[in-house]
CSV table of C-alpha atoms and ligand atoms in Angstrom, one decimal:
chain,number,residue,atom,x,y,z
A,1,UNK,CA,0.0,-14.4,-25.9
A,2,UNK,CA,0.2,-10.9,-24.4
A,3,UNK,CA,1.8,-11.8,-21.1
A,4,UNK,CA,5.5,-12.3,-21.4
A,5,UNK,CA,6.8,-15.8,-20.6
A,6,UNK,CA,8.2,-14.9,-17.2
A,7,UNK,CA,5.3,-12.7,-16.2
A,8,UNK,CA,5.1,-12.7,-12.4
A,9,UNK,CA,1.6,-13.6,-11.1
A,10,UNK,CA,1.1,-13.4,-7.4
A,11,UNK,CA,-0.5,-11.7,-4.4
A,12,UNK,CA,0.2,-9.0,-1.9
A,13,UNK,CA,0.0,-8.3,1.9
A,14,UNK,CA,1.4,-5.9,4.4
A,15,UNK,CA,3.1,-6.7,7.7
A,16,UNK,CA,0.8,-4.7,9.9
A,17,UNK,CA,-2.4,-6.2,8.4
A,18,UNK,CA,-1.4,-9.8,8.4
A,19,UNK,CA,1.5,-10.7,10.8
A,20,UNK,CA,0.0,-10.0,14.2
A,21,UNK,CA,2.5,-10.9,16.9
A,22,UNK,CA,2.7,-7.1,17.4
A,23,UNK,CA,4.8,-7.3,20.6
A,24,UNK,CA,6.6,-10.6,20.0
A,25,UNK,CA,10.4,-11.1,19.8
A,26,UNK,CA,11.2,-7.5,20.7
A,27,UNK,CA,9.0,-5.8,18.1
A,28,UNK,CA,8.2,-2.1,19.0
A,29,UNK,CA,4.7,-0.7,18.4
A,30,UNK,CA,3.6,1.4,15.4
A,31,UNK,CA,0.6,3.7,15.1
A,32,UNK,CA,-1.4,0.9,13.5
A,33,UNK,CA,-1.2,-1.0,16.8
A,34,UNK,CA,-3.1,1.8,18.5
A,35,UNK,CA,-6.0,1.7,16.1
A,36,UNK,CA,-9.4,0.1,16.9
A,37,UNK,CA,-11.6,-1.6,14.5
A,38,UNK,CA,-14.2,0.4,12.5
A,39,UNK,CA,-16.7,-0.1,9.8
A,40,UNK,CA,-17.6,1.5,6.4
A,41,UNK,CA,-19.6,4.1,8.3
A,42,UNK,CA,-17.6,4.4,11.5
A,43,UNK,CA,-14.0,5.5,11.6
A,44,UNK,CA,-11.3,3.5,13.2
A,45,UNK,CA,-10.2,5.3,16.5
A,46,UNK,CA,-6.8,6.1,17.9
A,47,UNK,CA,-6.8,5.6,21.6
A,48,UNK,CA,-4.7,7.7,24.0
A,49,UNK,CA,-3.8,8.4,27.6
A,50,UNK,CA,-3.2,11.9,29.1
A,51,UNK,CA,-0.4,12.5,31.6
A,52,UNK,CA,-3.0,12.6,34.4
A,53,UNK,CA,-4.2,9.1,33.5
A,54,UNK,CA,-7.4,10.0,31.8
A,55,UNK,CA,-8.0,8.3,28.5
A,56,UNK,CA,-9.9,8.9,25.3
A,57,UNK,CA,-10.2,8.1,21.6
A,58,UNK,CA,-10.3,10.2,18.4
A,59,UNK,CA,-11.1,9.2,14.7
A,60,UNK,CA,-7.9,8.1,13.1
A,61,UNK,CA,-7.5,11.1,10.9
A,62,UNK,CA,-7.6,13.5,13.8
A,63,UNK,CA,-4.8,14.6,16.2
A,64,UNK,CA,-4.9,13.5,19.7
A,65,UNK,CA,-4.9,16.2,22.4
A,66,UNK,CA,-1.7,18.1,23.3
A,67,UNK,CA,0.3,16.1,25.8
A,68,UNK,CA,-1.5,12.8,25.2
A,69,UNK,CA,0.3,9.6,24.2
A,70,UNK,CA,-1.2,6.9,22.1
A,71,UNK,CA,-2.0,3.9,24.2
A,72,UNK,CA,-3.6,0.5,24.1
A,73,UNK,CA,-6.6,0.6,26.4
A,74,UNK,CA,-8.9,-2.0,28.0
A,75,UNK,CA,-12.3,-2.4,26.4
A,76,UNK,CA,-11.2,-1.7,22.8
A,77,UNK,CA,-10.4,-4.2,20.1
A,78,UNK,CA,-7.1,-3.7,18.1
A,79,UNK,CA,-7.3,-5.9,15.0
A,80,UNK,CA,-3.7,-5.4,13.9
A,81,UNK,CA,-2.4,-7.1,17.1
A,82,UNK,CA,-3.4,-10.5,15.8
A,83,UNK,CA,-3.7,-9.7,12.1
A,84,UNK,CA,-4.3,-13.1,10.6
A,85,UNK,CA,-1.4,-14.5,12.6
A,86,UNK,CA,0.9,-14.8,9.5
A,87,UNK,CA,3.8,-14.5,11.9
A,88,UNK,CA,3.1,-18.0,13.2
A,89,UNK,CA,1.5,-19.5,10.1
A,90,UNK,CA,3.6,-18.2,7.2
A,91,UNK,CA,4.7,-21.7,6.2
A,92,UNK,CA,1.2,-22.9,5.8
A,93,UNK,CA,0.2,-19.7,3.9
A,94,UNK,CA,3.2,-19.7,1.6
A,95,UNK,CA,2.5,-23.4,0.8
A,96,UNK,CA,-1.0,-22.4,-0.3
A,97,UNK,CA,0.4,-19.6,-2.4
A,98,UNK,CA,2.7,-22.1,-4.0
A,99,UNK,CA,-0.2,-24.4,-4.7
A,100,UNK,CA,-1.8,-21.6,-6.7
A,101,UNK,CA,1.5,-21.3,-8.6
A,102,UNK,CA,2.6,-17.9,-7.4
A,103,UNK,CA,5.7,-16.6,-9.0
A,104,UNK,CA,5.9,-13.5,-6.8
A,105,UNK,CA,4.7,-12.6,-3.3
A,106,UNK,CA,4.5,-9.0,-2.2
A,107,UNK,CA,4.9,-8.4,1.5
A,108,UNK,CA,6.4,-5.7,3.8
A,109,UNK,CA,9.0,-5.6,6.5
A,110,UNK,CA,7.8,-4.0,9.8
A,111,UNK,CA,10.5,-1.4,10.5
A,112,UNK,CA,9.8,-1.7,14.3
A,113,UNK,CA,10.5,-5.5,14.2
A,114,UNK,CA,14.1,-4.6,13.1
A,115,UNK,CA,14.5,-1.3,15.0
A,116,UNK,CA,11.9,-1.4,17.8
A,117,UNK,CA,12.0,2.4,18.4
A,118,UNK,CA,13.7,3.3,15.2
A,119,UNK,CA,16.6,5.0,16.9
A,120,UNK,CA,18.7,2.0,17.9
A,121,UNK,CA,22.2,1.5,16.4
A,122,UNK,CA,22.0,-2.3,16.4
A,123,UNK,CA,19.1,-4.2,14.7
A,124,UNK,CA,16.9,-6.7,16.5
A,125,UNK,CA,18.3,-10.1,15.4
A,126,UNK,CA,15.1,-11.9,16.0
A,127,UNK,CA,13.2,-9.6,13.7
A,128,UNK,CA,15.8,-10.0,10.9
A,129,UNK,CA,15.7,-13.8,11.4
A,130,UNK,CA,11.9,-13.9,11.0
A,131,UNK,CA,12.0,-12.3,7.6
A,132,UNK,CA,14.9,-14.4,6.5
A,133,UNK,CA,12.8,-17.5,7.3
A,134,UNK,CA,9.9,-16.1,5.3
A,135,UNK,CA,12.1,-15.3,2.3
A,136,UNK,CA,13.7,-18.7,2.4
A,137,UNK,CA,10.3,-20.3,2.5
A,138,UNK,CA,9.3,-18.4,-0.6
A,139,UNK,CA,12.5,-19.4,-2.4
A,140,UNK,CA,11.8,-23.0,-1.5
A,141,UNK,CA,8.9,-22.8,-3.9
A,142,UNK,CA,10.6,-20.6,-6.5
A,143,UNK,CA,8.5,-17.6,-5.4
A,144,UNK,CA,10.2,-14.2,-5.8
A,145,UNK,CA,9.7,-11.9,-2.8
A,146,UNK,CA,8.7,-8.3,-3.5
A,147,UNK,CA,9.4,-6.4,-0.4
A,148,UNK,CA,7.9,-3.0,0.7
A,149,UNK,CA,10.2,-1.2,3.1
A,150,UNK,CA,7.6,1.0,4.5
A,151,UNK,CA,3.9,0.1,4.5
A,152,UNK,CA,2.0,2.5,6.9
A,153,UNK,CA,4.0,1.5,10.0
A,154,UNK,CA,6.6,4.0,11.2
A,155,UNK,CA,7.8,3.0,14.7
A,156,UNK,CA,5.6,4.8,17.2
A,157,UNK,CA,8.6,6.2,19.0
A,158,UNK,CA,9.7,8.1,16.0
A,159,UNK,CA,6.1,9.4,15.4
A,160,UNK,CA,5.8,10.6,19.0
A,161,UNK,CA,9.3,11.8,19.8
A,162,UNK,CA,10.3,13.2,16.5
A,163,UNK,CA,7.0,14.1,14.9
A,164,UNK,CA,7.4,11.4,12.3
A,165,UNK,CA,8.2,12.3,8.7
A,166,UNK,CA,7.7,16.0,9.2
A,167,UNK,CA,11.1,16.0,10.9
A,168,UNK,CA,14.2,15.7,8.7
A,169,UNK,CA,16.0,13.7,11.4
A,170,UNK,CA,13.9,10.6,10.5
A,171,UNK,CA,15.7,10.2,7.2
A,172,UNK,CA,18.9,9.1,8.9
A,173,UNK,CA,17.0,6.5,11.0
A,174,UNK,CA,15.3,5.2,7.9
A,175,UNK,CA,18.6,5.1,6.0
A,176,UNK,CA,20.1,2.9,8.8
A,177,UNK,CA,17.1,0.5,8.6
A,178,UNK,CA,17.2,0.3,4.8
A,179,UNK,CA,21.0,-0.3,4.8
A,180,UNK,CA,20.5,-3.1,7.3
A,181,UNK,CA,17.8,-4.9,5.4
A,182,UNK,CA,19.5,-4.4,2.0
A,183,UNK,CA,22.7,-6.0,3.3
A,184,UNK,CA,20.9,-8.7,5.3
A,185,UNK,CA,18.8,-10.1,2.5
A,186,UNK,CA,21.3,-9.7,-0.4
A,187,UNK,CA,20.8,-12.8,-2.6
A,188,UNK,CA,17.4,-13.6,-1.1
A,189,UNK,CA,15.4,-10.7,-2.4
A,190,UNK,CA,15.6,-8.9,-5.8
A,191,UNK,CA,12.6,-6.6,-5.9
A,192,UNK,CA,12.0,-3.8,-3.4
A,193,UNK,CA,9.5,-1.0,-3.1
A,194,UNK,CA,10.3,2.1,-0.9
A,195,UNK,CA,7.0,3.7,0.4
A,196,UNK,CA,3.6,2.1,0.0
A,197,UNK,CA,1.1,4.5,-1.6
A,198,UNK,CA,3.4,7.4,-0.9
A,199,UNK,CA,0.9,9.9,-2.4
A,200,UNK,CA,-1.7,9.1,0.3
A,201,UNK,CA,-0.2,11.9,2.4
A,202,UNK,CA,-1.7,14.4,-0.1
A,203,UNK,CA,-4.8,12.3,-0.7
A,204,UNK,CA,-5.6,12.4,3.0
A,205,UNK,CA,-6.0,16.1,2.8
A,206,UNK,CA,-8.7,15.8,0.3
A,207,UNK,CA,-10.7,13.8,2.8
A,208,UNK,CA,-11.2,17.0,4.6
A,209,UNK,CA,-12.9,18.6,1.6
A,210,UNK,CA,-11.5,22.1,1.2
A,211,UNK,CA,-11.0,22.5,4.9
A,212,UNK,CA,-7.4,21.4,5.3
A,213,UNK,CA,-5.3,24.2,6.8
A,214,UNK,CA,-2.1,25.8,5.6
A,215,UNK,CA,-0.3,24.1,8.4
A,216,UNK,CA,-1.6,20.7,7.3
A,217,UNK,CA,-0.5,21.3,3.7
A,218,UNK,CA,2.9,22.6,4.9
A,219,UNK,CA,3.3,19.4,7.0
A,220,UNK,CA,2.2,17.1,4.3
A,221,UNK,CA,4.5,18.5,1.6
A,222,UNK,CA,7.4,18.5,3.9
A,223,UNK,CA,6.7,15.0,5.1
A,224,UNK,CA,6.6,13.9,1.5
A,225,UNK,CA,9.9,15.7,0.7
A,226,UNK,CA,11.6,13.7,3.4
A,227,UNK,CA,10.1,10.5,2.1
A,228,UNK,CA,11.3,11.3,-1.5
A,229,UNK,CA,14.8,11.9,-0.2
A,230,UNK,CA,14.7,8.7,1.9
A,231,UNK,CA,13.4,6.8,-1.1
A,232,UNK,CA,16.3,8.2,-3.3
A,233,UNK,CA,18.8,7.1,-0.6
A,234,UNK,CA,17.3,3.7,-0.6
A,235,UNK,CA,17.6,3.3,-4.4
A,236,UNK,CA,21.2,4.5,-4.3
A,237,UNK,CA,22.1,2.2,-1.5
A,238,UNK,CA,20.4,-0.8,-3.1
A,239,UNK,CA,22.4,-0.3,-6.3
A,240,UNK,CA,25.6,0.0,-4.4
A,241,UNK,CA,24.9,-3.1,-2.2
A,242,UNK,CA,23.7,-5.3,-5.0
A,243,UNK,CA,23.6,-4.3,-8.7
A,244,UNK,CA,20.9,-6.9,-9.2
A,245,UNK,CA,18.5,-5.1,-6.9
A,246,UNK,CA,15.5,-3.5,-8.6
A,247,UNK,CA,13.7,-0.8,-6.7
A,248,UNK,CA,10.3,0.7,-7.4
A,249,UNK,CA,8.1,3.5,-6.2
A,250,UNK,CA,4.6,2.6,-5.1
A,251,UNK,CA,1.7,4.9,-5.9
A,252,UNK,CA,-1.9,4.8,-5.0
A,253,UNK,CA,-3.3,4.7,-8.5
A,254,UNK,CA,-6.5,6.6,-8.2
A,255,UNK,CA,-7.6,7.4,-11.7
A,256,UNK,CA,-9.9,10.4,-12.1
A,257,UNK,CA,-12.1,11.7,-14.9
A,258,UNK,CA,-13.7,15.1,-15.3
A,259,UNK,CA,-17.5,14.8,-14.5
A,260,UNK,CA,-18.5,17.1,-17.3
A,261,UNK,CA,-17.0,18.7,-20.4
A,262,UNK,CA,-17.0,22.1,-18.7
A,263,UNK,CA,-13.4,23.3,-19.2
A,264,UNK,CA,-13.3,24.0,-15.5
A,265,UNK,CA,-13.9,20.4,-14.8
A,266,UNK,CA,-11.3,19.3,-17.4
A,267,UNK,CA,-8.7,21.5,-15.6
A,268,UNK,CA,-9.8,20.4,-12.2
A,269,UNK,CA,-9.4,16.8,-13.2
A,270,UNK,CA,-5.9,17.5,-14.6
A,271,UNK,CA,-4.9,19.3,-11.5
A,272,UNK,CA,-6.2,16.5,-9.4
A,273,UNK,CA,-4.0,14.1,-11.4
A,274,UNK,CA,-1.0,16.3,-10.7
A,275,UNK,CA,-1.6,16.7,-7.0
A,276,UNK,CA,-3.0,13.3,-6.2
A,277,UNK,CA,-0.9,11.0,-8.4
A,278,UNK,CA,1.7,12.5,-10.7
A,279,UNK,CA,3.6,14.7,-8.2
A,280,UNK,CA,5.0,11.7,-6.4
A,281,UNK,CA,5.6,9.5,-9.4
A,282,UNK,CA,7.3,12.4,-11.2
A,283,UNK,CA,9.8,13.1,-8.4
A,284,UNK,CA,10.6,9.4,-7.8
A,285,UNK,CA,10.9,8.5,-11.5
A,286,UNK,CA,12.4,11.7,-12.9
A,287,UNK,CA,14.5,12.7,-9.9
A,288,UNK,CA,13.3,16.3,-9.8
A,289,UNK,CA,10.3,18.3,-8.9
A,290,UNK,CA,7.9,19.0,-11.8
A,291,UNK,CA,7.2,22.5,-13.0
A,292,UNK,CA,3.6,22.4,-11.6
A,293,UNK,CA,5.0,21.8,-8.1
A,294,UNK,CA,5.4,25.5,-7.4
A,295,UNK,CA,1.7,26.0,-8.3
A,296,UNK,CA,0.7,23.3,-5.9
A,297,UNK,CA,2.8,24.7,-3.1
A,298,UNK,CA,1.8,28.4,-3.7
A,299,UNK,CA,-1.9,27.4,-3.6
A,300,UNK,CA,-1.4,26.8,0.1
A,301,UNK,CA,1.4,29.1,1.0
A,302,UNK,CA,3.8,26.1,1.4
A,303,UNK,CA,7.5,26.8,1.8
A,304,UNK,CA,9.7,23.8,1.8
A,305,UNK,CA,13.0,23.1,3.4
A,306,UNK,CA,14.9,21.6,0.4
A,307,UNK,CA,18.7,21.5,0.4
A,308,UNK,CA,21.1,21.4,-2.6
A,309,UNK,CA,22.2,17.9,-1.3
A,310,UNK,CA,18.5,16.8,-1.4
A,311,UNK,CA,18.2,17.8,-5.0
A,312,UNK,CA,21.3,15.9,-5.9
A,313,UNK,CA,20.1,12.9,-4.0
A,314,UNK,CA,16.8,13.0,-5.8
A,315,UNK,CA,18.6,13.1,-9.2
A,316,UNK,CA,20.8,10.2,-8.3
A,317,UNK,CA,18.0,8.0,-6.7
A,318,UNK,CA,15.5,7.5,-9.5
A,319,UNK,CA,13.5,4.3,-9.1
A,320,UNK,CA,14.0,1.5,-11.6
A,321,UNK,CA,10.3,0.7,-12.0
A,322,UNK,CA,6.8,2.2,-11.5
A,323,UNK,CA,4.4,0.2,-9.3
A,324,UNK,CA,1.0,1.1,-8.1
A,325,UNK,CA,-2.2,-0.1,-6.6
A,326,UNK,CA,-5.4,0.1,-8.6
A,327,UNK,CA,-8.9,-0.3,-7.2
A,328,UNK,CA,-11.2,2.3,-8.8
A,329,UNK,CA,-11.6,5.7,-10.4
A,330,UNK,CA,-13.2,8.9,-9.2
A,331,UNK,CA,-15.0,11.8,-10.7
A,332,UNK,CA,-13.8,15.4,-10.4
A,333,UNK,CA,-16.0,18.4,-10.8
A,334,UNK,CA,-16.3,22.1,-10.0
A,335,UNK,CA,-20.0,21.9,-10.0
A,336,UNK,CA,-22.2,21.7,-7.0
A,337,UNK,CA,-23.2,18.1,-6.8
A,338,UNK,CA,-23.8,15.6,-4.1
A,339,UNK,CA,-20.4,14.2,-3.0
A,340,UNK,CA,-21.6,10.7,-2.4
A,341,UNK,CA,-19.0,8.3,-3.6
A,342,UNK,CA,-16.8,6.9,-0.9
A,343,UNK,CA,-13.7,4.8,-1.6
A,344,UNK,CA,-10.0,4.6,-1.0
A,345,UNK,CA,-8.9,8.2,-0.4
A,346,UNK,CA,-11.4,9.5,-2.8
A,347,UNK,CA,-14.4,11.8,-2.2
A,348,UNK,CA,-16.4,12.9,-5.1
A,349,UNK,CA,-19.5,12.4,-7.2
A,350,UNK,CA,-20.8,9.0,-8.2
A,351,UNK,CA,-20.2,7.9,-11.7
A,352,UNK,CA,-23.5,6.8,-13.2
A,353,UNK,CA,-21.7,4.4,-15.6
A,354,UNK,CA,-20.1,2.4,-12.8
A,355,UNK,CA,-21.2,0.1,-10.0
A,356,UNK,CA,-20.1,0.5,-6.5
A,357,UNK,CA,-19.2,-1.9,-3.7
A,358,UNK,CA,-20.7,-1.8,-0.2
A,359,UNK,CA,-17.7,0.3,0.8
A,360,UNK,CA,-18.3,2.8,-2.0
A,361,UNK,CA,-15.5,1.6,-4.2
A,362,UNK,CA,-16.2,1.9,-8.0
A,363,UNK,CA,-15.8,-1.0,-10.3
A,364,UNK,CA,-13.9,0.4,-13.3
A,365,UNK,CA,-11.5,-2.1,-15.0
A,366,UNK,CA,-11.0,0.2,-18.0
A,367,UNK,CA,-9.6,2.8,-15.6
A,368,UNK,CA,-6.7,0.3,-15.0
A,369,UNK,CA,-5.9,0.3,-18.8
A,370,UNK,CA,-6.2,4.1,-18.8
A,371,UNK,CA,-3.8,4.3,-15.9
A,372,UNK,CA,-1.2,1.8,-17.2
A,373,UNK,CA,-1.0,3.4,-20.7
A,374,UNK,CA,-0.8,6.9,-19.4
A,375,UNK,CA,2.0,6.1,-16.9
A,376,UNK,CA,4.0,3.9,-19.2
A,377,UNK,CA,4.0,6.6,-21.8
A,378,UNK,CA,5.1,9.2,-19.1
A,379,UNK,CA,7.9,7.2,-17.5
A,380,UNK,CA,8.8,4.4,-19.9
A,381,UNK,CA,9.8,2.2,-17.0
A,382,UNK,CA,8.8,-1.4,-16.3
A,383,UNK,CA,5.5,-1.5,-14.4
A,384,UNK,CA,3.9,-3.7,-11.8
A,385,UNK,CA,0.3,-3.7,-10.6
A,386,UNK,CA,1.0,-4.5,-7.0
A,387,UNK,CA,-2.5,-4.2,-5.5
A,388,UNK,CA,-5.9,-4.8,-7.1
A,389,UNK,CA,-8.9,-6.6,-5.9
A,390,UNK,CA,-12.4,-6.6,-4.5
A,391,UNK,CA,-13.1,-6.2,-0.8
A,392,UNK,CA,-16.4,-8.0,-0.1
A,393,UNK,CA,-18.3,-10.1,2.4
A,394,UNK,CA,-17.8,-13.8,1.8
A,395,UNK,CA,-19.8,-16.7,3.2
A,396,UNK,CA,-18.0,-19.8,4.5
A,397,UNK,CA,-20.4,-22.7,3.7
A,398,UNK,CA,-20.9,-25.6,6.0
A,399,UNK,CA,-18.5,-27.7,3.8
A,400,UNK,CA,-15.9,-25.0,4.1
A,401,UNK,CA,-16.2,-23.8,0.6
A,402,UNK,CA,-16.6,-20.1,-0.4
A,403,UNK,CA,-18.3,-19.3,-3.7
A,404,UNK,CA,-16.8,-15.9,-4.6
A,405,UNK,CA,-17.8,-15.6,-8.3
A,406,UNK,CA,-18.0,-11.8,-7.8
A,407,UNK,CA,-14.3,-11.7,-7.0
A,408,UNK,CA,-13.4,-13.8,-10.0
A,409,UNK,CA,-15.5,-11.5,-12.2
A,410,UNK,CA,-13.7,-8.4,-10.8
A,411,UNK,CA,-10.2,-9.9,-11.3
A,412,UNK,CA,-11.0,-11.3,-14.7
A,413,UNK,CA,-12.2,-7.9,-16.0
A,414,UNK,CA,-9.0,-6.2,-14.7
A,415,UNK,CA,-6.7,-8.9,-16.2
A,416,UNK,CA,-8.4,-8.4,-19.6
A,417,UNK,CA,-7.6,-4.7,-19.5
A,418,UNK,CA,-4.0,-5.4,-18.5
A,419,UNK,CA,-3.8,-7.7,-21.5
A,420,UNK,CA,-5.0,-4.9,-23.8
A,421,UNK,CA,-2.5,-2.4,-22.2
A,422,UNK,CA,0.3,-4.9,-22.9
A,423,UNK,CA,-0.8,-5.3,-26.5
A,424,UNK,CA,-0.7,-1.5,-26.7
A,425,UNK,CA,3.0,-1.6,-25.7
A,426,UNK,CA,3.0,-1.3,-21.9
A,427,UNK,CA,5.9,-3.2,-20.3
A,428,UNK,CA,4.0,-4.8,-17.5
A,429,UNK,CA,6.0,-7.4,-15.6
A,430,UNK,CA,4.0,-8.4,-12.6
A,431,UNK,CA,0.5,-8.5,-11.0
A,432,UNK,CA,0.0,-9.1,-7.3
A,433,UNK,CA,-3.6,-9.0,-6.2
A,434,UNK,CA,-4.3,-7.3,-2.9
A,435,UNK,CA,-4.9,-9.4,0.2
A,436,UNK,CA,-4.3,-12.8,-1.5
A,437,UNK,CA,-5.1,-14.2,1.9
A,438,UNK,CA,-7.8,-12.4,3.9
A,439,UNK,CA,-6.4,-9.8,6.2
A,440,UNK,CA,-7.3,-6.8,8.4
A,441,UNK,CA,-8.6,-3.9,6.3
A,442,UNK,CA,-6.3,-0.9,6.5
A,443,UNK,CA,-9.2,1.5,6.1
A,444,UNK,CA,-11.8,0.1,8.4
A,445,UNK,CA,-9.9,-2.5,10.5
A,446,UNK,CA,-12.6,-5.0,9.6
A,447,UNK,CA,-12.1,-8.7,8.8
A,448,UNK,CA,-15.5,-8.9,7.0
A,449,UNK,CA,-14.1,-6.9,4.1
A,450,UNK,CA,-12.2,-9.7,2.5
A,451,UNK,CA,-10.0,-9.8,-0.6
A,452,UNK,CA,-8.4,-13.2,-0.4
A,453,UNK,CA,-8.2,-16.4,-2.5
A,454,UNK,CA,-7.9,-17.9,0.9
A,455,UNK,CA,-10.5,-17.5,3.6
A,456,UNK,CA,-9.4,-17.0,7.2
A,457,UNK,CA,-11.8,-18.0,9.9
A,458,UNK,CA,-11.7,-14.8,12.0
A,459,UNK,CA,-14.3,-12.2,12.6
A,460,UNK,CA,-14.4,-8.5,13.4
A,461,UNK,CA,-14.2,-9.1,17.2
A,462,UNK,CA,-11.1,-11.2,16.7
A,463,UNK,CA,-12.9,-14.5,17.2
A,464,UNK,CA,-12.4,-17.6,15.1
A,465,UNK,CA,-10.2,-20.6,14.6
A,466,UNK,CA,-7.8,-18.8,12.2
A,467,UNK,CA,-8.1,-21.9,9.9
A,468,UNK,CA,-7.5,-21.3,6.2
A,469,UNK,CA,-9.8,-22.4,3.4
A,470,UNK,CA,-9.3,-22.0,-0.3
A,471,UNK,CA,-12.2,-20.1,-2.0
A,472,UNK,CA,-13.5,-20.8,-5.5
A,473,UNK,CA,-11.2,-17.9,-6.7
A,474,UNK,CA,-8.2,-19.9,-5.4
A,475,UNK,CA,-8.8,-22.6,-8.0
A,476,UNK,CA,-9.6,-20.1,-10.7
A,477,UNK,CA,-6.4,-18.1,-10.1
A,478,UNK,CA,-4.4,-21.3,-10.2
A,479,UNK,CA,-5.7,-21.9,-13.7
A,480,UNK,CA,-5.0,-18.3,-14.7
A,481,UNK,CA,-1.4,-18.6,-13.6
A,482,UNK,CA,-0.9,-22.1,-15.1
A,483,UNK,CA,-2.1,-20.8,-18.5
A,484,UNK,CA,-0.1,-17.5,-18.1
A,485,UNK,CA,-3.3,-15.5,-18.4
A,486,UNK,CA,-4.7,-17.4,-21.4
A,487,UNK,CA,-7.5,-19.2,-19.5
A,488,UNK,CA,-9.6,-16.6,-17.7
A,489,UNK,CA,-12.9,-18.7,-17.6
B,1,LIG,C1,-4.4,0.3,0.0
B,1,LIG,C2,-3.3,-0.2,1.0
B,1,LIG,C3,-3.5,-1.5,1.5
B,1,LIG,C4,-4.8,-2.1,1.5
B,1,LIG,C5,-5.7,-1.7,0.4
B,1,LIG,C6,-7.2,-2.0,0.6
B,1,LIG,O1,-4.6,1.6,0.2
B,1,LIG,O2,-2.0,-0.1,0.4
B,1,LIG,O3,-2.8,-1.6,2.7
B,1,LIG,O4,-5.4,-2.3,2.7
B,1,LIG,O5,-5.6,-0.3,0.2
B,1,LIG,O6,-7.8,-1.1,1.5
B,1,LIG,P1,-8.7,-1.5,2.7
B,1,LIG,O7,-7.9,-2.4,3.5
B,1,LIG,O8,-9.1,-0.3,3.4
B,1,LIG,O9,-9.9,-2.2,2.0
């Protein structure tokens, strides 16, 4: 039996995509609340208001005009405001997770529920109480919470007034938030993750092709440096507050392969690994910048503000485990080919050996094995796959069933590869599939791109009963968990 006896099977969500209740009980806004819905072809928009009252919208990757403030405007739909109403339905949802036999449930805390602007000295008690109730509900069923401290939702005030993570001052605000939650939930939570897909900040730049400016690179690397230091502080505080706490990094696990055997492609692929994936994992797991960091910075004239104290903090704040999301792989080439594969932060050529989803995400289970084995060998820390799954359109039948055999096929294939990686020596301790209950897509803001074992009756316009219905995959996953991965049929 490859999976250890206490292997933790479960699922994952993020506050901003499932909770809703965006302005309830004193919660402050985050940038995700100012984002409209989009589609695979049409970007989500950020809406804003100018000082003279005029309004507008830009694609989410662009900056709003000088002097503008992000704003919620009439006539637009903001899917994260409602999410799937987990805030009010968490008891029903956790009961369904328990029915599947979940051992672990990954979720995140919305920073602005605890500190609405991010700058307050006293936390918002109602926000703290909400998560306490959620953790207690999990514990009632013996489900271990796995809690992300930061999942795409910095309080908007800090983004606008401070310039977000580019400004060193934000670290102190994050420290105060982290200390608060680590003290508050001592004994209720054991596993923590610092920043969700921390490496996205660099991957975003690739979305611009080769057009990102020196200023964008400078900003991205400095932003990341501040997150690394904040993450190291979180690890140190966690260990001081409760020696039982286990803290992980969380990396967007985008595997890549060279498209040809041209040595230039081999090098380009390796450099992409370094820039896109390894840079962040290396700093967080090894507590220092890797040798190739200078090459990456020099390529774009980046000069970082790094203090001696920062370097010491990084050394003292290495994470205890390596966790990552895995959805797909990408091809890297220096050749002039059509860049026609979409996908999660990846732009590149299509791999003719793989199949692609409607959203351009490649189906590559072997890439998961490749990734697990490579990273375990590199870091030798316990690993968790904390996101994996298939975003697809599901049909709710008249009798409220959903026949999602395609999702079962996707997950089964990935679990089989995890099994092999474990047989090859990888210390994998948990698997939480993404969006175990349907939720708002981070990339497109859609509801129709579903990942869940549980169907939520809600559409892209925010219409629906919000009723929950188990899909076929719900019963399948229940069997997988009950058999500890032995019964995948
Ligand atoms: C990851 C994020 C998640 C999640 C997932 C699926 O990048 O950590 O928040 O949303 O991707 O992406 P999407 O929602 O765009 O399908």
